[in-house]
Amino acid sequence: MEKKSSESLEKYPVIEVSPHLKATSTTFTIMWAVSISLIPAALWGVISFGWYSLVVLLASIISAVAAEGLVNWGTKRLTIHDGSAFLTGLLIGFNMPPEIPIYIPVIGSFFAILVVKAAFGGLGSNWMNPALAGRVFVFFSFNQMGGSCWKKPRFLPEMVDSISSATPLSVVKSQGAECGINSFEFLKQMGYSHSAFDAKLTDFFNSSFGLTLPNGYFDAFVGNIPGCIGEVSALLLILGGIFLLAKKIITWHIPVAYIVSFLLFSWIFGGLQTGSGYFSGDAFFHLFTGGVILAAFYMATDMATSPVYPKGLIIYGVLLGFFTFFIRVFGSFPEGASLAILFMNMFVPMINKLTKSKPFGYVKTKKEAK
Amino acid sequence: MIKVKSFGRGGVHPSGYKKLANSKSIKRLVYSGNYIVPMSQHLGAPAQCLVSVGDEIKEYQLIGEAAGFISANVHSPVTGKVVGLRQISLPNGAVSNAVEIEPDKDFIDNMSSQQNDNSDFNLDEMPSEILIEKIKAAGIVGMGGATFPANVKLSVPKGKNCTDLIINGVECEPFLCADHRLMLEKGDQIFKGIEILKKILNPDNISIGIENNKKDAIANFININAEKGVGCNIQPLKVKYPQGDEKQLIKAIMGKELPSGALPIDLGAVVLNVSTVHAIYDLFYNGKALVERVVTVTGDAIANPSNFLVRVGVPYSFLIEQAGGFVDEVKKIVSGGPMMGFAVLDTSVPITKGSGGILCLSKSIVRDKHTTNCLSCGRCLNACPMGLSPAMLYKLIDSGKYGPAMKMGLMDCKECGCCSYVCPAAIPLVQGFKLGKRMGRK
């Protein structure tokens, strides 16, 4: 009898508590799938801004992974291979201007992993998005972040220095107040150029749909504009986001709520900034020239720092849209997405509490309610 | 077009794997070795053993008597001789007293040719109290897995009315198709069983819930229903686990949430599994106490997935052998469905009244998942059909706070496994809840 049971123990070694089936997605597949979906946008950034931007990306990734390794060494728990540190590093690199001195993303990565993530208990326990916190930390610590690190993308014709060393958003923000015209129109007056590709598409749309679009939207959409390494190509980021949606890694709630609310707020109130009144804001200019697309698909959907119930996700997305718009148009910075997300991170526990539904069988029946 | 219903929140969609065995017709198995019949095959107190070593016993003879209200009689599956009384471990790991019976040789030889359709049974002459009494005497329990004594469900307490009789043909667990085959092959008999239940409960509505992945069974039932004019409502249901759970099924069919701690009868519902209904038919028309059931032997590591009609007390190893044995390296053998069943260590455990399936899974299905930190992704919250917060409950249990966990509704958890199924961090949530419940009760 004894012998028999030990035999069977060798034969069927796995004795586990149910369930015996598991869904295929794991922490590892989620983190690596998100990283993979960012590769096209990363490649575009490198093509557009040159080899140095690859160095920036690698420096952020390596330092984030090294910081995670340091934490692993200290806590004696191996988490370096789960891909989350890699992803944090990659996202920090995405949020860096292409000509940034290399030590800045390195400091950002270390801050993100050591202070924002590990100090609060590691993966899943941080209340603030580590990549954004790292970015905002260096943004406030080094004035180069706002200054001379921008670079004209490869496929945009030469233009005036004062324009090519800034992002379209910051030009409009700093000089375009009360100009009373469309943002791209204004940029053109300032000496901002556009590619032949954009001219063709704009002509095509204007002639076939009877529109009067100024040049620049299509450059902005595909990513042919100055900006941070990873956030310029709305097209590739949207494709990556669709991949994540198809893989069911993220749900539609945050991206859709965020983008729709951002567009609506920018359209209704965005015109106040340029002096053209209500319902005249250039919503698509705001959507495609900054970090909103990257933020909506990749930053705001960070699992640990977003609400958990569908209703909460929508509230979160709508408020993000509002604050991003608000900071961008009325605040003192050209960019609003990072700060809006960090700000909204604080409200996540509250949103969770408010949107929590009662457990099954606790809903009062009509009789009890009487 | 009939409206396809489902329960509201939560639930998961695991791969079905139903094709492995759902086209295999039910085959009667005759086992000539010693039968090991446990005294505890049901929910509640184990039965009191009535026989001793050396006793000659007959098929369907009472060998264990119900010990209390929530308990059930146990009958002998074969004619033969008691050769041993001992403790064995059941498929779920619990320990039970069991009677070992050496079957009579002549009996085994005649077993496959047994036919005794007692068609002179007249339902009209039987008062419902006697029907319930007989069901109790025959040791009939819920055969969907929970093995709750059927007579207790059927005895409607005073002051309450059964308005809805719900027949559970959902079979939402992946792999299993015992109920599916039963509905296809024994549809007439199930409807005869339903007529008996109609007489006992006198309900306003009779609904039969069947998931939409069993279209042939739904069609079969609609035909029989029209033919016989029983007036059942055949309700197709969206494929979603855990729809076969009593609470979810009531929600899907009646649209009402069963309050926490209440019994289905408080909403006027009685829920019975199709195989239980078939056992009730068998009792009245064939004079059989509950000693046999249909068992699906399936999995990706078995040669010929099959559905067997088999007596209780037959060891799992015999069924596996009859299904052609293993074709692949077996990583896990599971008693019951993959979502709530138990991994078994030893295939000498016997079939009981509640064994719906034996799954032999290879490593391509039993994947190793590495446990990581909780990502706070919220998938468990949205998967929980009971609307609980699995991740939070687990954190409380993990730090020994059983009291607060109970207050958050730990006892409402039915261990359906949806949370563990979806968890990307592979946190052993269900395991934690089982522990938490045990510690919390103390």
PDB file of C-alpha atoms in Angstrom, chain B residues 194-425:
ATOM      1  CA  ILE B 194     -40.052  15.959 -14.558  1.00  0.00           C
ATOM      2  CA  GLU B 195     -43.685  14.801 -14.426  1.00  0.00           C
ATOM      3  CA  ILE B 196     -42.982  13.184 -11.064  1.00  0.00           C
ATOM      4  CA  LEU B 197     -41.428  16.427  -9.793  1.00  0.00           C
ATOM      5  CA  LYS B 198     -44.391  18.401 -11.134  1.00  0.00           C
ATOM      6  CA  LYS B 199     -46.681  16.222  -9.074  1.00  0.00           C
ATOM      7  CA  ILE B 200     -44.560  16.722  -5.924  1.00  0.00           C
ATOM      8  CA  LEU B 201     -43.996  20.465  -6.161  1.00  0.00           C
ATOM      9  CA  ASN B 202     -46.918  21.680  -8.260  1.00  0.00           C
ATOM     10  CA  PRO B 203     -44.900  24.638  -9.624  1.00  0.00           C
ATOM     11  CA  ASP B 204     -46.280  27.459 -11.768  1.00  0.00           C
ATOM     12  CA  ASN B 205     -43.391  27.315 -14.232  1.00  0.00           C
ATOM     13  CA  ILE B 206     -40.963  24.609 -15.175  1.00  0.00           C
ATOM     14  CA  SER B 207     -37.795  25.829 -16.897  1.00  0.00           C
ATOM     15  CA  ILE B 208     -34.964  23.758 -18.273  1.00  0.00           C
ATOM     16  CA  GLY B 209     -31.758  25.751 -18.583  1.00  0.00           C
ATOM     17  CA  ILE B 210     -29.351  24.484 -21.244  1.00  0.00           C
ATOM     18  CA  GLU B 211     -26.257  26.272 -22.495  1.00  0.00           C
ATOM     19  CA  ASN B 212     -26.164  27.160 -26.159  1.00  0.00           C
ATOM     20  CA  ASN B 213     -23.210  24.876 -26.892  1.00  0.00           C
ATOM     21  CA  LYS B 214     -25.637  21.931 -26.658  1.00  0.00           C
ATOM     22  CA  LYS B 215     -27.946  22.890 -29.512  1.00  0.00           C
ATOM     23  CA  ASP B 216     -28.821  19.262 -30.265  1.00  0.00           C
ATOM     24  CA  ALA B 217     -29.949  18.726 -26.680  1.00  0.00           C
ATOM     25  CA  ILE B 218     -32.051  21.899 -26.810  1.00  0.00           C
ATOM     26  CA  ALA B 219     -33.683  20.746 -30.074  1.00  0.00           C
ATOM     27  CA  ASN B 220     -34.305  17.297 -28.620  1.00  0.00           C
ATOM     28  CA  PHE B 221     -35.955  18.733 -25.528  1.00  0.00           C
ATOM     29  CA  ILE B 222     -38.108  21.141 -27.528  1.00  0.00           C
ATOM     30  CA  ASN B 223     -39.369  18.184 -29.583  1.00  0.00           C
ATOM     31  CA  ILE B 224     -40.153  15.992 -26.583  1.00  0.00           C
ATOM     32  CA  ASN B 225     -41.752  18.896 -24.779  1.00  0.00           C
ATOM     33  CA  ALA B 226     -44.079  19.568 -27.703  1.00  0.00           C
ATOM     34  CA  GLU B 227     -44.875  15.867 -28.079  1.00  0.00           C
ATOM     35  CA  LYS B 228     -45.708  15.262 -24.463  1.00  0.00           C
ATOM     36  CA  GLY B 229     -47.283  18.609 -23.721  1.00  0.00           C
ATOM     37  CA  VAL B 230     -45.551  18.956 -20.368  1.00  0.00           C
ATOM     38  CA  GLY B 231     -45.448  22.717 -20.810  1.00  0.00           C
ATOM     39  CA  CYS B 232     -41.804  23.217 -19.923  1.00  0.00           C
ATOM     40  CA  ASN B 233     -39.954  26.328 -20.894  1.00  0.00           C
ATOM     41  CA  ILE B 234     -36.752  25.192 -22.607  1.00  0.00           C
ATOM     42  CA  GLN B 235     -34.390  28.081 -21.956  1.00  0.00           C
ATOM     43  CA  PRO B 236     -31.203  28.361 -24.024  1.00  0.00           C
ATOM     44  CA  LEU B 237     -28.436  30.132 -22.106  1.00  0.00           C
ATOM     45  CA  LYS B 238     -25.309  31.940 -23.252  1.00  0.00           C
ATOM     46  CA  VAL B 239     -22.187  29.892 -22.724  1.00  0.00           C
ATOM     47  CA  LYS B 240     -20.605  31.340 -19.621  1.00  0.00           C
ATOM     48  CA  TYR B 241     -19.055  29.771 -16.566  1.00  0.00           C
ATOM     49  CA  PRO B 242     -20.342  29.371 -13.746  1.00  0.00           C
ATOM     50  CA  GLN B 243     -23.886  29.345 -15.110  1.00  0.00           C
ATOM     51  CA  GLY B 244     -24.598  25.912 -13.677  1.00  0.00           C
ATOM     52  CA  ASP B 245     -24.364  27.255 -10.175  1.00  0.00           C
ATOM     53  CA  GLU B 246     -27.745  27.435  -8.484  1.00  0.00           C
ATOM     54  CA  LYS B 247     -27.540  31.173  -7.777  1.00  0.00           C
ATOM     55  CA  GLN B 248     -26.391  32.106 -11.280  1.00  0.00           C
ATOM     56  CA  LEU B 249     -28.978  29.846 -12.891  1.00  0.00           C
ATOM     57  CA  ILE B 250     -31.808  31.381 -10.853  1.00  0.00           C
ATOM     58  CA  LYS B 251     -30.549  34.819 -11.854  1.00  0.00           C
ATOM     59  CA  ALA B 252     -30.350  33.818 -15.514  1.00  0.00           C
ATOM     60  CA  ILE B 253     -33.798  32.246 -15.657  1.00  0.00           C
ATOM     61  CA  MET B 254     -35.862  34.186 -13.123  1.00  0.00           C
ATOM     62  CA  GLY B 255     -33.885  37.428 -13.203  1.00  0.00           C
ATOM     63  CA  LYS B 256     -33.684  37.536  -9.423  1.00  0.00           C
ATOM     64  CA  GLU B 257     -30.629  37.604  -7.200  1.00  0.00           C
ATOM     65  CA  LEU B 258     -30.794  35.113  -4.387  1.00  0.00           C
ATOM     66  CA  PRO B 259     -30.066  37.063  -1.187  1.00  0.00           C
ATOM     67  CA  SER B 260     -26.907  36.085   0.650  1.00  0.00           C
ATOM     68  CA  GLY B 261     -27.596  33.220   3.028  1.00  0.00           C
ATOM     69  CA  ALA B 262     -31.063  32.482   1.623  1.00  0.00           C
ATOM     70  CA  LEU B 263     -32.152  29.207   0.055  1.00  0.00           C
ATOM     71  CA  PRO B 264     -33.614  29.019  -3.479  1.00  0.00           C
ATOM     72  CA  ILE B 265     -37.026  28.157  -2.014  1.00  0.00           C
ATOM     73  CA  ASP B 266     -37.117  31.632  -0.409  1.00  0.00           C
ATOM     74  CA  LEU B 267     -37.533  32.923  -3.963  1.00  0.00           C
ATOM     75  CA  GLY B 268     -39.903  30.065  -4.728  1.00  0.00           C
ATOM     76  CA  ALA B 269     -37.357  28.124  -6.752  1.00  0.00           C
ATOM     77  CA  VAL B 270     -36.242  24.517  -6.653  1.00  0.00           C
ATOM     78  CA  VAL B 271     -33.237  23.651  -8.792  1.00  0.00           C
ATOM     79  CA  LEU B 272     -32.412  20.075  -9.754  1.00  0.00           C
ATOM     80  CA  ASN B 273     -29.822  18.691 -12.115  1.00  0.00           C
ATOM     81  CA  VAL B 274     -30.923  16.643 -15.143  1.00  0.00           C
ATOM     82  CA  SER B 275     -29.063  13.582 -13.905  1.00  0.00           C
ATOM     83  CA  THR B 276     -30.852  13.868 -10.564  1.00  0.00           C
ATOM     84  CA  VAL B 277     -34.146  13.980 -12.457  1.00  0.00           C
ATOM     85  CA  HIS B 278     -33.051  10.908 -14.377  1.00  0.00           C
ATOM     86  CA  ALA B 279     -32.206   9.134 -11.109  1.00  0.00           C
ATOM     87  CA  ILE B 280     -35.715   9.928  -9.858  1.00  0.00           C
ATOM     88  CA  TYR B 281     -37.160   8.425 -13.042  1.00  0.00           C
ATOM     89  CA  ASP B 282     -34.988   5.349 -12.551  1.00  0.00           C
ATOM     90  CA  LEU B 283     -36.233   4.955  -9.018  1.00  0.00           C
ATOM     91  CA  PHE B 284     -39.922   4.968  -9.842  1.00  0.00           C
ATOM     92  CA  TYR B 285     -39.965   3.262 -13.225  1.00  0.00           C
ATOM     93  CA  ASN B 286     -37.098   0.816 -12.730  1.00  0.00           C
ATOM     94  CA  GLY B 287     -37.031   0.432  -8.973  1.00  0.00           C
ATOM     95  CA  LYS B 288     -33.383   1.469  -8.774  1.00  0.00           C
ATOM     96  CA  ALA B 289     -31.899   3.118  -5.729  1.00  0.00           C
ATOM     97  CA  LEU B 290     -29.137   5.563  -6.626  1.00  0.00           C
ATOM     98  CA  VAL B 291     -26.157   3.307  -7.313  1.00  0.00           C
ATOM     99  CA  GLU B 292     -25.107   4.360 -10.806  1.00  0.00           C
ATOM    100  CA  ARG B 293     -24.398   7.439 -12.811  1.00  0.00           C
ATOM    101  CA  VAL B 294     -22.916   8.669 -16.077  1.00  0.00           C
ATOM    102  CA  VAL B 295     -19.260   9.612 -15.877  1.00  0.00           C
ATOM    103  CA  THR B 296     -17.305  11.404 -18.605  1.00  0.00           C
ATOM    104  CA  VAL B 297     -13.751  10.140 -18.875  1.00  0.00           C
ATOM    105  CA  THR B 298     -11.921  12.668 -20.989  1.00  0.00           C
ATOM    106  CA  GLY B 299      -8.929  14.948 -21.306  1.00  0.00           C
ATOM    107  CA  ASP B 300      -6.170  15.411 -23.826  1.00  0.00           C
ATOM    108  CA  ALA B 301      -4.121  12.581 -22.333  1.00  0.00           C
ATOM    109  CA  ILE B 302      -6.710   9.818 -22.699  1.00  0.00           C
ATOM    110  CA  ALA B 303      -6.868   7.541 -25.756  1.00  0.00           C
ATOM    111  CA  ASN B 304     -10.647   7.289 -26.257  1.00  0.00           C
ATOM    112  CA  PRO B 305     -12.619   9.906 -24.357  1.00  0.00           C
ATOM    113  CA  SER B 306     -15.911   8.220 -23.382  1.00  0.00           C
ATOM    114  CA  ASN B 307     -19.110   8.495 -21.418  1.00  0.00           C
ATOM    115  CA  PHE B 308     -19.742   5.530 -19.171  1.00  0.00           C
ATOM    116  CA  LEU B 309     -22.786   4.435 -17.212  1.00  0.00           C
ATOM    117  CA  VAL B 310     -21.124   2.970 -14.172  1.00  0.00           C
ATOM    118  CA  ARG B 311     -21.978   1.821 -10.657  1.00  0.00           C
ATOM    119  CA  VAL B 312     -20.619   3.598  -7.607  1.00  0.00           C
ATOM    120  CA  GLY B 313     -17.672   1.877  -5.981  1.00  0.00           C
ATOM    121  CA  VAL B 314     -15.784   1.185  -9.220  1.00  0.00           C
ATOM    122  CA  PRO B 315     -12.224   2.521  -9.015  1.00  0.00           C
ATOM    123  CA  TYR B 316     -11.164   5.381 -11.310  1.00  0.00           C
ATOM    124  CA  SER B 317      -8.325   3.258 -12.676  1.00  0.00           C
ATOM    125  CA  PHE B 318     -10.837   0.841 -14.272  1.00  0.00           C
ATOM    126  CA  LEU B 319     -12.633   3.655 -16.091  1.00  0.00           C
ATOM    127  CA  ILE B 320      -9.347   5.090 -17.331  1.00  0.00           C
ATOM    128  CA  GLU B 321      -8.350   1.643 -18.578  1.00  0.00           C
ATOM    129  CA  GLN B 322     -11.702   1.211 -20.360  1.00  0.00           C
ATOM    130  CA  ALA B 323     -11.212   4.571 -22.051  1.00  0.00           C
ATOM    131  CA  GLY B 324      -8.038   3.237 -23.632  1.00  0.00           C
ATOM    132  CA  GLY B 325      -5.548   4.412 -21.057  1.00  0.00           C
ATOM    133  CA  PHE B 326      -3.154   7.281 -21.476  1.00  0.00           C
ATOM    134  CA  VAL B 327      -1.681   8.476 -24.757  1.00  0.00           C
ATOM    135  CA  ASP B 328       0.433  11.239 -23.372  1.00  0.00           C
ATOM    136  CA  GLU B 329       2.317  11.885 -20.198  1.00  0.00           C
ATOM    137  CA  VAL B 330      -0.319  12.694 -17.612  1.00  0.00           C
ATOM    138  CA  LYS B 331       0.391  15.674 -15.488  1.00  0.00           C
ATOM    139  CA  LYS B 332      -2.833  15.853 -13.545  1.00  0.00           C
ATOM    140  CA  ILE B 333      -5.869  13.648 -12.969  1.00  0.00           C
ATOM    141  CA  VAL B 334      -8.922  15.585 -11.928  1.00  0.00           C
ATOM    142  CA  SER B 335     -12.114  14.292 -10.408  1.00  0.00           C
ATOM    143  CA  GLY B 336     -15.013  16.455 -11.606  1.00  0.00           C
ATOM    144  CA  GLY B 337     -14.739  19.485 -13.841  1.00  0.00           C
ATOM    145  CA  PRO B 338     -11.545  21.445 -14.399  1.00  0.00           C
ATOM    146  CA  MET B 339     -12.810  24.583 -12.684  1.00  0.00           C
ATOM    147  CA  MET B 340     -13.991  23.100  -9.386  1.00  0.00           C
ATOM    148  CA  GLY B 341     -12.832  19.488  -9.450  1.00  0.00           C
ATOM    149  CA  PHE B 342     -10.170  17.916  -7.276  1.00  0.00           C
ATOM    150  CA  ALA B 343      -6.768  16.733  -8.444  1.00  0.00           C
ATOM    151  CA  VAL B 344      -6.442  13.113  -7.350  1.00  0.00           C
ATOM    152  CA  LEU B 345      -3.281  11.473  -6.173  1.00  0.00           C
ATOM    153  CA  ASP B 346      -4.397   7.895  -6.369  1.00  0.00           C
ATOM    154  CA  THR B 347      -6.575   6.352  -9.091  1.00  0.00           C
ATOM    155  CA  SER B 348      -7.815   3.595  -6.772  1.00  0.00           C
ATOM    156  CA  VAL B 349     -10.448   6.007  -5.431  1.00  0.00           C
ATOM    157  CA  PRO B 350     -14.008   4.894  -6.235  1.00  0.00           C
ATOM    158  CA  ILE B 351     -16.772   6.510  -8.268  1.00  0.00           C
ATOM    159  CA  THR B 352     -19.301   8.145  -5.951  1.00  0.00           C
ATOM    160  CA  LYS B 353     -22.751   9.634  -6.504  1.00  0.00           C
ATOM    161  CA  GLY B 354     -21.170  13.013  -7.253  1.00  0.00           C
ATOM    162  CA  SER B 355     -18.412  11.994  -9.706  1.00  0.00           C
ATOM    163  CA  GLY B 356     -19.348  13.613 -12.999  1.00  0.00           C
ATOM    164  CA  GLY B 357     -16.046  13.222 -14.754  1.00  0.00           C
ATOM    165  CA  ILE B 358     -12.479  12.060 -14.712  1.00  0.00           C
ATOM    166  CA  LEU B 359     -10.076  14.301 -16.569  1.00  0.00           C
ATOM    167  CA  CYS B 360      -6.592  13.247 -17.553  1.00  0.00           C
ATOM    168  CA  LEU B 361      -4.668  16.350 -18.474  1.00  0.00           C
ATOM    169  CA  SER B 362      -1.252  16.622 -20.048  1.00  0.00           C
ATOM    170  CA  LYS B 363       1.193  19.432 -19.575  1.00  0.00           C
ATOM    171  CA  SER B 364      -0.141  21.323 -22.579  1.00  0.00           C
ATOM    172  CA  ILE B 365      -3.269  22.083 -20.556  1.00  0.00           C
ATOM    173  CA  VAL B 366      -1.814  22.143 -17.047  1.00  0.00           C
ATOM    174  CA  ARG B 367       0.473  25.097 -17.552  1.00  0.00           C
ATOM    175  CA  ASP B 368       2.898  26.160 -14.893  1.00  0.00           C
ATOM    176  CA  LYS B 369       2.185  29.711 -13.963  1.00  0.00           C
ATOM    177  CA  HIS B 370       4.712  31.632 -11.978  1.00  0.00           C
ATOM    178  CA  THR B 371       3.175  33.602  -9.115  1.00  0.00           C
ATOM    179  CA  THR B 372       4.086  37.287  -9.126  1.00  0.00           C
ATOM    180  CA  ASN B 373       2.918  40.319  -7.211  1.00  0.00           C
ATOM    181  CA  CYS B 374      -0.706  41.329  -7.583  1.00  0.00           C
ATOM    182  CA  LEU B 375      -0.839  43.792 -10.484  1.00  0.00           C
ATOM    183  CA  SER B 376      -4.045  45.392  -9.214  1.00  0.00           C
ATOM    184  CA  CYS B 377      -5.408  44.803 -12.693  1.00  0.00           C
ATOM    185  CA  GLY B 378      -8.928  44.234 -11.383  1.00  0.00           C
ATOM    186  CA  ARG B 379      -9.616  41.210 -13.572  1.00  0.00           C
ATOM    187  CA  CYS B 380     -10.665  39.112 -10.580  1.00  0.00           C
ATOM    188  CA  LEU B 381     -13.143  41.781  -9.489  1.00  0.00           C
ATOM    189  CA  ASN B 382     -14.793  41.795 -12.879  1.00  0.00           C
ATOM    190  CA  ALA B 383     -14.748  38.002 -13.153  1.00  0.00           C
ATOM    191  CA  CYS B 384     -16.273  37.270  -9.742  1.00  0.00           C
ATOM    192  CA  PRO B 385     -19.922  36.263 -10.297  1.00  0.00           C
ATOM    193  CA  MET B 386     -20.649  37.089  -6.676  1.00  0.00           C
ATOM    194  CA  GLY B 387     -19.333  40.648  -6.942  1.00  0.00           C
ATOM    195  CA  LEU B 388     -16.696  40.108  -4.258  1.00  0.00           C
ATOM    196  CA  SER B 389     -13.182  41.564  -4.218  1.00  0.00           C
ATOM    197  CA  PRO B 390     -10.991  38.469  -4.505  1.00  0.00           C
ATOM    198  CA  ALA B 391      -7.641  40.289  -4.439  1.00  0.00           C
ATOM    199  CA  MET B 392      -8.586  42.210  -1.306  1.00  0.00           C
ATOM    200  CA  LEU B 393      -9.975  39.112   0.421  1.00  0.00           C
ATOM    201  CA  TYR B 394      -6.795  37.235  -0.369  1.00  0.00           C
ATOM    202  CA  LYS B 395      -4.647  39.991   1.090  1.00  0.00           C
ATOM    203  CA  LEU B 396      -6.676  39.866   4.309  1.00  0.00           C
ATOM    204  CA  ILE B 397      -6.466  36.082   4.551  1.00  0.00           C
ATOM    205  CA  ASP B 398      -2.777  36.130   3.705  1.00  0.00           C
ATOM    206  CA  SER B 399      -2.138  38.370   6.675  1.00  0.00           C
ATOM    207  CA  GLY B 400      -4.306  36.239   8.980  1.00  0.00           C
ATOM    208  CA  LYS B 401      -7.222  38.657   9.225  1.00  0.00           C
ATOM    209  CA  TYR B 402      -9.991  36.071   8.905  1.00  0.00           C
ATOM    210  CA  GLY B 403     -12.605  38.135  10.748  1.00  0.00           C
ATOM    211  CA  PRO B 404     -12.481  41.135   8.390  1.00  0.00           C
ATOM    212  CA  ALA B 405     -12.415  38.750   5.427  1.00  0.00           C
ATOM    213  CA  MET B 406     -15.633  37.108   6.650  1.00  0.00           C
ATOM    214  CA  LYS B 407     -17.193  40.548   6.951  1.00  0.00           C
ATOM    215  CA  MET B 408     -16.254  41.328   3.342  1.00  0.00           C
ATOM    216  CA  GLY B 409     -18.324  38.353   2.253  1.00  0.00           C
ATOM    217  CA  LEU B 410     -15.834  35.487   2.249  1.00  0.00           C
ATOM    218  CA  MET B 411     -18.635  33.022   2.991  1.00  0.00           C
ATOM    219  CA  ASP B 412     -20.476  34.104  -0.170  1.00  0.00           C
ATOM    220  CA  CYS B 413     -17.543  32.813  -2.207  1.00  0.00           C
ATOM    221  CA  LYS B 414     -18.380  29.452  -3.701  1.00  0.00           C
ATOM    222  CA  GLU B 415     -14.887  28.669  -4.953  1.00  0.00           C
ATOM    223  CA  CYS B 416     -16.003  28.664  -8.582  1.00  0.00           C
ATOM    224  CA  GLY B 417     -12.446  29.556  -9.572  1.00  0.00           C
ATOM    225  CA  CYS B 418     -13.178  32.461 -11.955  1.00  0.00           C
ATOM    226  CA  CYS B 419     -10.759  34.721 -10.080  1.00  0.00           C
ATOM    227  CA  SER B 420      -7.896  32.232 -10.118  1.00  0.00           C
ATOM    228  CA  TYR B 421      -8.654  31.473 -13.758  1.00  0.00           C
ATOM    229  CA  VAL B 422      -8.182  35.060 -14.911  1.00  0.00           C
ATOM    230  CA  CYS B 423      -5.420  36.114 -12.500  1.00  0.00           C
ATOM    231  CA  PRO B 424      -2.344  37.008 -14.589  1.00  0.00           C
ATOM    232  CA  ALA B 425      -0.191  36.969 -11.464  1.00  0.00           C
TER     233      ALA B 425
END
